[in-house]
Amino acid sequence: MGANGDGDPVDTQEAIMHATYRALCTHGYANLTMQSIADEFDKTKGVIHYHYDTKQDLLVAFLEYLLDAFERNIAVDESDDPVTRLEALVETLLFGPPERGEFDHWELTTAMLEIRSEAPHNAEFRRQLSHNYETVEAMVIAIVEEGSEQGVFRDVDPEAVATLLLTAINGARIYQVTLGRDDVAELTNESLEAIVRDWLCHPDANGE
Amino acid sequence: MGANGDGDPVDTQEAIMHATYRALCTHGYANLTMQSIADEFDKTKGVIHYHYDTKQDLLVAFLEYLLDAFERNIAVDESDDPVTRLEALVETLLFGPPERGEFDHWELTTAMLEIRSEAPHNAEFRRQLSHNYETVEAMVIAIVEEGSEQGVFRDVDPEAVATLLLTAINGARIYQVTLGRDDVAELTNESLEAIVRDWLCHPDANGE
């Protein structure tokens, strides 16, 4: 798929997505134009317009592309126990996948923040971001439910636990790039680990 | 201060700040221009330029104005016990001040998100946002330390607790406006309350 060189529309679309990513990282959302995307790309603005009628269409496709890559990167090893899986998921969400992914984690967080800031004005962005949120939320809920069934976790509302983890991770990543502080992500990881081990885990399951 | 009508520069600057806020809420950061600010304002673009050389200067002043208002609004009653103070602070940060503040909470969160998304590209925004983060962090740390001294809270790293609360609150507010989900903020408040009561509070202090 998409390995036939220049003329292949899949290759071209992939190249446009990469160019959009680079243009967004370089110029920021406020200064992102079709021209600035074409400048990151060995083809003309006309080629971009052939595939995407408007900048809006292009950005909707771009967000889908980012979120697909994100969902591929957060798969966890189903054979691990719930505590290990939950902690691995938190670490991957906070710091990126263990094997270096397709994107630099800092740049990706910055690019996602730019798109998020448009979401209050853009129903299609909200729809895509909501779908992504619900996918990750469902992963956390499944792990918490399994841990509760096994008696490892105490009897909690899985959705409340998922909300706490996802909001803390989202907030930490945004502070990381907006304050320039990697230590906020490190401290969040430590705090969430403490919450999982000292609060979420059933007291009887401690020290086993 | 600033009650002398039209010619008073303090009044004019205050009016420019309000116009900037309205223009930002209406058009978003990407479409914010000096003209769109002037349109929200009963004076000309020239008046804005008289006070602020560039849009960048204006936005730096605007962020300072927002953060000053924010810091005035989050004062907590020092006479309350640490648990009550911590929960009141979390609620104010999540939902806005108990008495309706100068700004609509949803609009303010959206406006702040737009400015945050520029911070990776803007050192002055990062400096101001960092100062604001440290102010709120210091408030949480002071409450946690007092609670630990009183034996109400267990022996924890106050900075780690502050990081967890601030990241979860920031993430929740951003999800609130980018996914259009108020329930995320409600659930975050419930989760943080559970964390404070069931994890942060010393087990011996429970049920007293």
mmCIF file with all atom_site columns, N, CA and C in Angstrom, chain A residues 153-177:
data_model
loop_
_atom_site.group_PDB
_atom_site.id
_atom_site.type_symbol
_atom_site.label_atom_id
_atom_site.label_alt_id
_atom_site.label_comp_id
_atom_site.label_asym_id
_atom_site.label_entity_id
_atom_site.label_seq_id
_atom_site.pdbx_PDB_ins_code
_atom_site.Cartn_x
_atom_site.Cartn_y
_atom_site.Cartn_z
_atom_site.occupancy
_atom_site.B_iso_or_equiv
_atom_site.pdbx_formal_charge
_atom_site.auth_seq_id
_atom_site.auth_comp_id
_atom_site.auth_asym_id
_atom_site.auth_atom_id
_atom_site.pdbx_PDB_model_num
ATOM 1  N N  . PHE A 1 153 ? -7.828  -4.486 42.500 1.00 0.00 ? 153 PHE A N  1
ATOM 2  C CA . PHE A 1 153 ? -8.248  -3.096 42.727 1.00 0.00 ? 153 PHE A CA 1
ATOM 3  C C  . PHE A 1 153 ? -9.450  -3.068 43.663 1.00 0.00 ? 153 PHE A C  1
ATOM 4  N N  . ARG A 1 154 ? -9.559  -1.979 44.394 1.00 0.00 ? 154 ARG A N  1
ATOM 5  C CA . ARG A 1 154 ? -10.732 -1.816 45.248 1.00 0.00 ? 154 ARG A CA 1
ATOM 6  C C  . ARG A 1 154 ? -11.964 -1.487 44.394 1.00 0.00 ? 154 ARG A C  1
ATOM 7  N N  . ASP A 1 155 ? -13.094 -1.477 45.035 1.00 0.00 ? 155 ASP A N  1
ATOM 8  C CA . ASP A 1 155 ? -14.352 -1.252 44.337 1.00 0.00 ? 155 ASP A CA 1
ATOM 9  C C  . ASP A 1 155 ? -14.508 0.245  44.052 1.00 0.00 ? 155 ASP A C  1
ATOM 10 N N  . VAL A 1 156 ? -14.196 0.652  42.835 1.00 0.00 ? 156 VAL A N  1
ATOM 11 C CA . VAL A 1 156 ? -14.246 2.068  42.462 1.00 0.00 ? 156 VAL A CA 1
ATOM 12 C C  . VAL A 1 156 ? -15.104 2.234  41.223 1.00 0.00 ? 156 VAL A C  1
ATOM 13 N N  . ASP A 1 157 ? -15.442 3.502  40.926 1.00 0.00 ? 157 ASP A N  1
ATOM 14 C CA . ASP A 1 157 ? -16.123 3.804  39.669 1.00 0.00 ? 157 ASP A CA 1
ATOM 15 C C  . ASP A 1 157 ? -15.046 3.856  38.574 1.00 0.00 ? 157 ASP A C  1
ATOM 16 N N  . PRO A 1 158 ? -15.020 2.865  37.658 1.00 0.00 ? 158 PRO A N  1
ATOM 17 C CA . PRO A 1 158 ? -13.948 2.836  36.650 1.00 0.00 ? 158 PRO A CA 1
ATOM 18 C C  . PRO A 1 158 ? -13.894 4.115  35.815 1.00 0.00 ? 158 PRO A C  1
ATOM 19 N N  . GLU A 1 159 ? -15.069 4.710  35.549 1.00 0.00 ? 159 GLU A N  1
ATOM 20 C CA . GLU A 1 159 ? -15.075 5.928  34.731 1.00 0.00 ? 159 GLU A CA 1
ATOM 21 C C  . GLU A 1 159 ? -14.410 7.088  35.484 1.00 0.00 ? 159 GLU A C  1
ATOM 22 N N  . ALA A 1 160 ? -14.614 7.143  36.800 1.00 0.00 ? 160 ALA A N  1
ATOM 23 C CA . ALA A 1 160 ? -13.993 8.220  37.581 1.00 0.00 ? 160 ALA A CA 1
ATOM 24 C C  . ALA A 1 160 ? -12.469 8.059  37.584 1.00 0.00 ? 160 ALA A C  1
ATOM 25 N N  . VAL A 1 161 ? -11.996 6.800  37.689 1.00 0.00 ? 161 VAL A N  1
ATOM 26 C CA . VAL A 1 161 ? -10.545 6.557  37.648 1.00 0.00 ? 161 VAL A CA 1
ATOM 27 C C  . VAL A 1 161 ? -9.993  6.953  36.284 1.00 0.00 ? 161 VAL A C  1
ATOM 28 N N  . ALA A 1 162 ? -10.697 6.542  35.220 1.00 0.00 ? 162 ALA A N  1
ATOM 29 C CA . ALA A 1 162 ? -10.241 6.882  33.863 1.00 0.00 ? 162 ALA A CA 1
ATOM 30 C C  . ALA A 1 162 ? -10.175 8.399  33.685 1.00 0.00 ? 162 ALA A C  1
ATOM 31 N N  . THR A 1 163 ? -11.195 9.103  34.181 1.00 0.00 ? 163 THR A N  1
ATOM 32 C CA . THR A 1 163 ? -11.221 10.562 34.044 1.00 0.00 ? 163 THR A CA 1
ATOM 33 C C  . THR A 1 163 ? -10.029 11.187 34.757 1.00 0.00 ? 163 THR A C  1
ATOM 34 N N  . LEU A 1 164 ? -9.752  10.714 35.973 1.00 0.00 ? 164 LEU A N  1
ATOM 35 C CA . LEU A 1 164 ? -8.619  11.266 36.726 1.00 0.00 ? 164 LEU A CA 1
ATOM 36 C C  . LEU A 1 164 ? -7.305  11.056 35.967 1.00 0.00 ? 164 LEU A C  1
ATOM 37 N N  . LEU A 1 165 ? -7.087  9.833  35.487 1.00 0.00 ? 165 LEU A N  1
ATOM 38 C CA . LEU A 1 165 ? -5.835  9.558  34.773 1.00 0.00 ? 165 LEU A CA 1
ATOM 39 C C  . LEU A 1 165 ? -5.734  10.390 33.494 1.00 0.00 ? 165 LEU A C  1
ATOM 40 N N  . LEU A 1 166 ? -6.803  10.415 32.708 1.00 0.00 ? 166 LEU A N  1
ATOM 41 C CA . LEU A 1 166 ? -6.728  11.112 31.417 1.00 0.00 ? 166 LEU A CA 1
ATOM 42 C C  . LEU A 1 166 ? -6.597  12.623 31.581 1.00 0.00 ? 166 LEU A C  1
ATOM 43 N N  . THR A 1 167 ? -7.302  13.191 32.557 1.00 0.00 ? 167 THR A N  1
ATOM 44 C CA . THR A 1 167 ? -7.176  14.639 32.747 1.00 0.00 ? 167 THR A CA 1
ATOM 45 C C  . THR A 1 167 ? -5.772  14.994 33.241 1.00 0.00 ? 167 THR A C  1
ATOM 46 N N  . ALA A 1 168 ? -5.238  14.204 34.179 1.00 0.00 ? 168 ALA A N  1
ATOM 47 C CA . ALA A 1 168 ? -3.900  14.505 34.703 1.00 0.00 ? 168 ALA A CA 1
ATOM 48 C C  . ALA A 1 168 ? -2.855  14.377 33.592 1.00 0.00 ? 168 ALA A C  1
ATOM 49 N N  . ILE A 1 169 ? -2.990  13.353 32.750 1.00 0.00 ? 169 ILE A N  1
ATOM 50 C CA . ILE A 1 169 ? -2.020  13.146 31.665 1.00 0.00 ? 169 ILE A CA 1
ATOM 51 C C  . ILE A 1 169 ? -2.121  14.284 30.643 1.00 0.00 ? 169 ILE A C  1
ATOM 52 N N  . ASN A 1 170 ? -3.342  14.634 30.265 1.00 0.00 ? 170 ASN A N  1
ATOM 53 C CA . ASN A 1 170 ? -3.541  15.724 29.305 1.00 0.00 ? 170 ASN A CA 1
ATOM 54 C C  . ASN A 1 170 ? -2.982  17.032 29.867 1.00 0.00 ? 170 ASN A C  1
ATOM 55 N N  . GLY A 1 171 ? -3.321  17.327 31.116 1.00 0.00 ? 171 GLY A N  1
ATOM 56 C CA . GLY A 1 171 ? -2.822  18.552 31.744 1.00 0.00 ? 171 GLY A CA 1
ATOM 57 C C  . GLY A 1 171 ? -1.308  18.566 31.823 1.00 0.00 ? 171 GLY A C  1
ATOM 58 N N  . ALA A 1 172 ? -0.714  17.427 32.163 1.00 0.00 ? 172 ALA A N  1
ATOM 59 C CA . ALA A 1 172 ? 0.747   17.362 32.305 1.00 0.00 ? 172 ALA A CA 1
ATOM 60 C C  . ALA A 1 172 ? 1.439   17.609 30.969 1.00 0.00 ? 172 ALA A C  1
ATOM 61 N N  . ARG A 1 173 ? 0.901   17.008 29.901 1.00 0.00 ? 173 ARG A N  1
ATOM 62 C CA . ARG A 1 173 ? 1.525   17.190 28.584 1.00 0.00 ? 173 ARG A CA 1
ATOM 63 C C  . ARG A 1 173 ? 1.414   18.638 28.136 1.00 0.00 ? 173 ARG A C  1
ATOM 64 N N  . ILE A 1 174 ? 0.288   19.264 28.466 1.00 0.00 ? 174 ILE A N  1
ATOM 65 C CA . ILE A 1 174 ? 0.117   20.659 28.060 1.00 0.00 ? 174 ILE A CA 1
ATOM 66 C C  . ILE A 1 174 ? 1.037   21.571 28.884 1.00 0.00 ? 174 ILE A C  1
ATOM 67 N N  . TYR A 1 175 ? 1.152   21.314 30.187 1.00 0.00 ? 175 TYR A N  1
ATOM 68 C CA . TYR A 1 175 ? 2.111   22.106 30.979 1.00 0.00 ? 175 TYR A CA 1
ATOM 69 C C  . TYR A 1 175 ? 3.536   21.884 30.478 1.00 0.00 ? 175 TYR A C  1
ATOM 70 N N  . GLN A 1 176 ? 3.832   20.626 30.108 1.00 0.00 ? 176 GLN A N  1
ATOM 71 C CA . GLN A 1 176 ? 5.187   20.316 29.640 1.00 0.00 ? 176 GLN A CA 1
ATOM 72 C C  . GLN A 1 176 ? 5.607   21.248 28.495 1.00 0.00 ? 176 GLN A C  1
ATOM 73 N N  . VAL A 1 177 ? 4.741   21.412 27.505 1.00 0.00 ? 177 VAL A N  1
ATOM 74 C CA . VAL A 1 177 ? 5.131   22.233 26.353 1.00 0.00 ? 177 VAL A CA 1
ATOM 75 C C  . VAL A 1 177 ? 4.829   23.716 26.526 1.00 0.00 ? 177 VAL A C  1
#
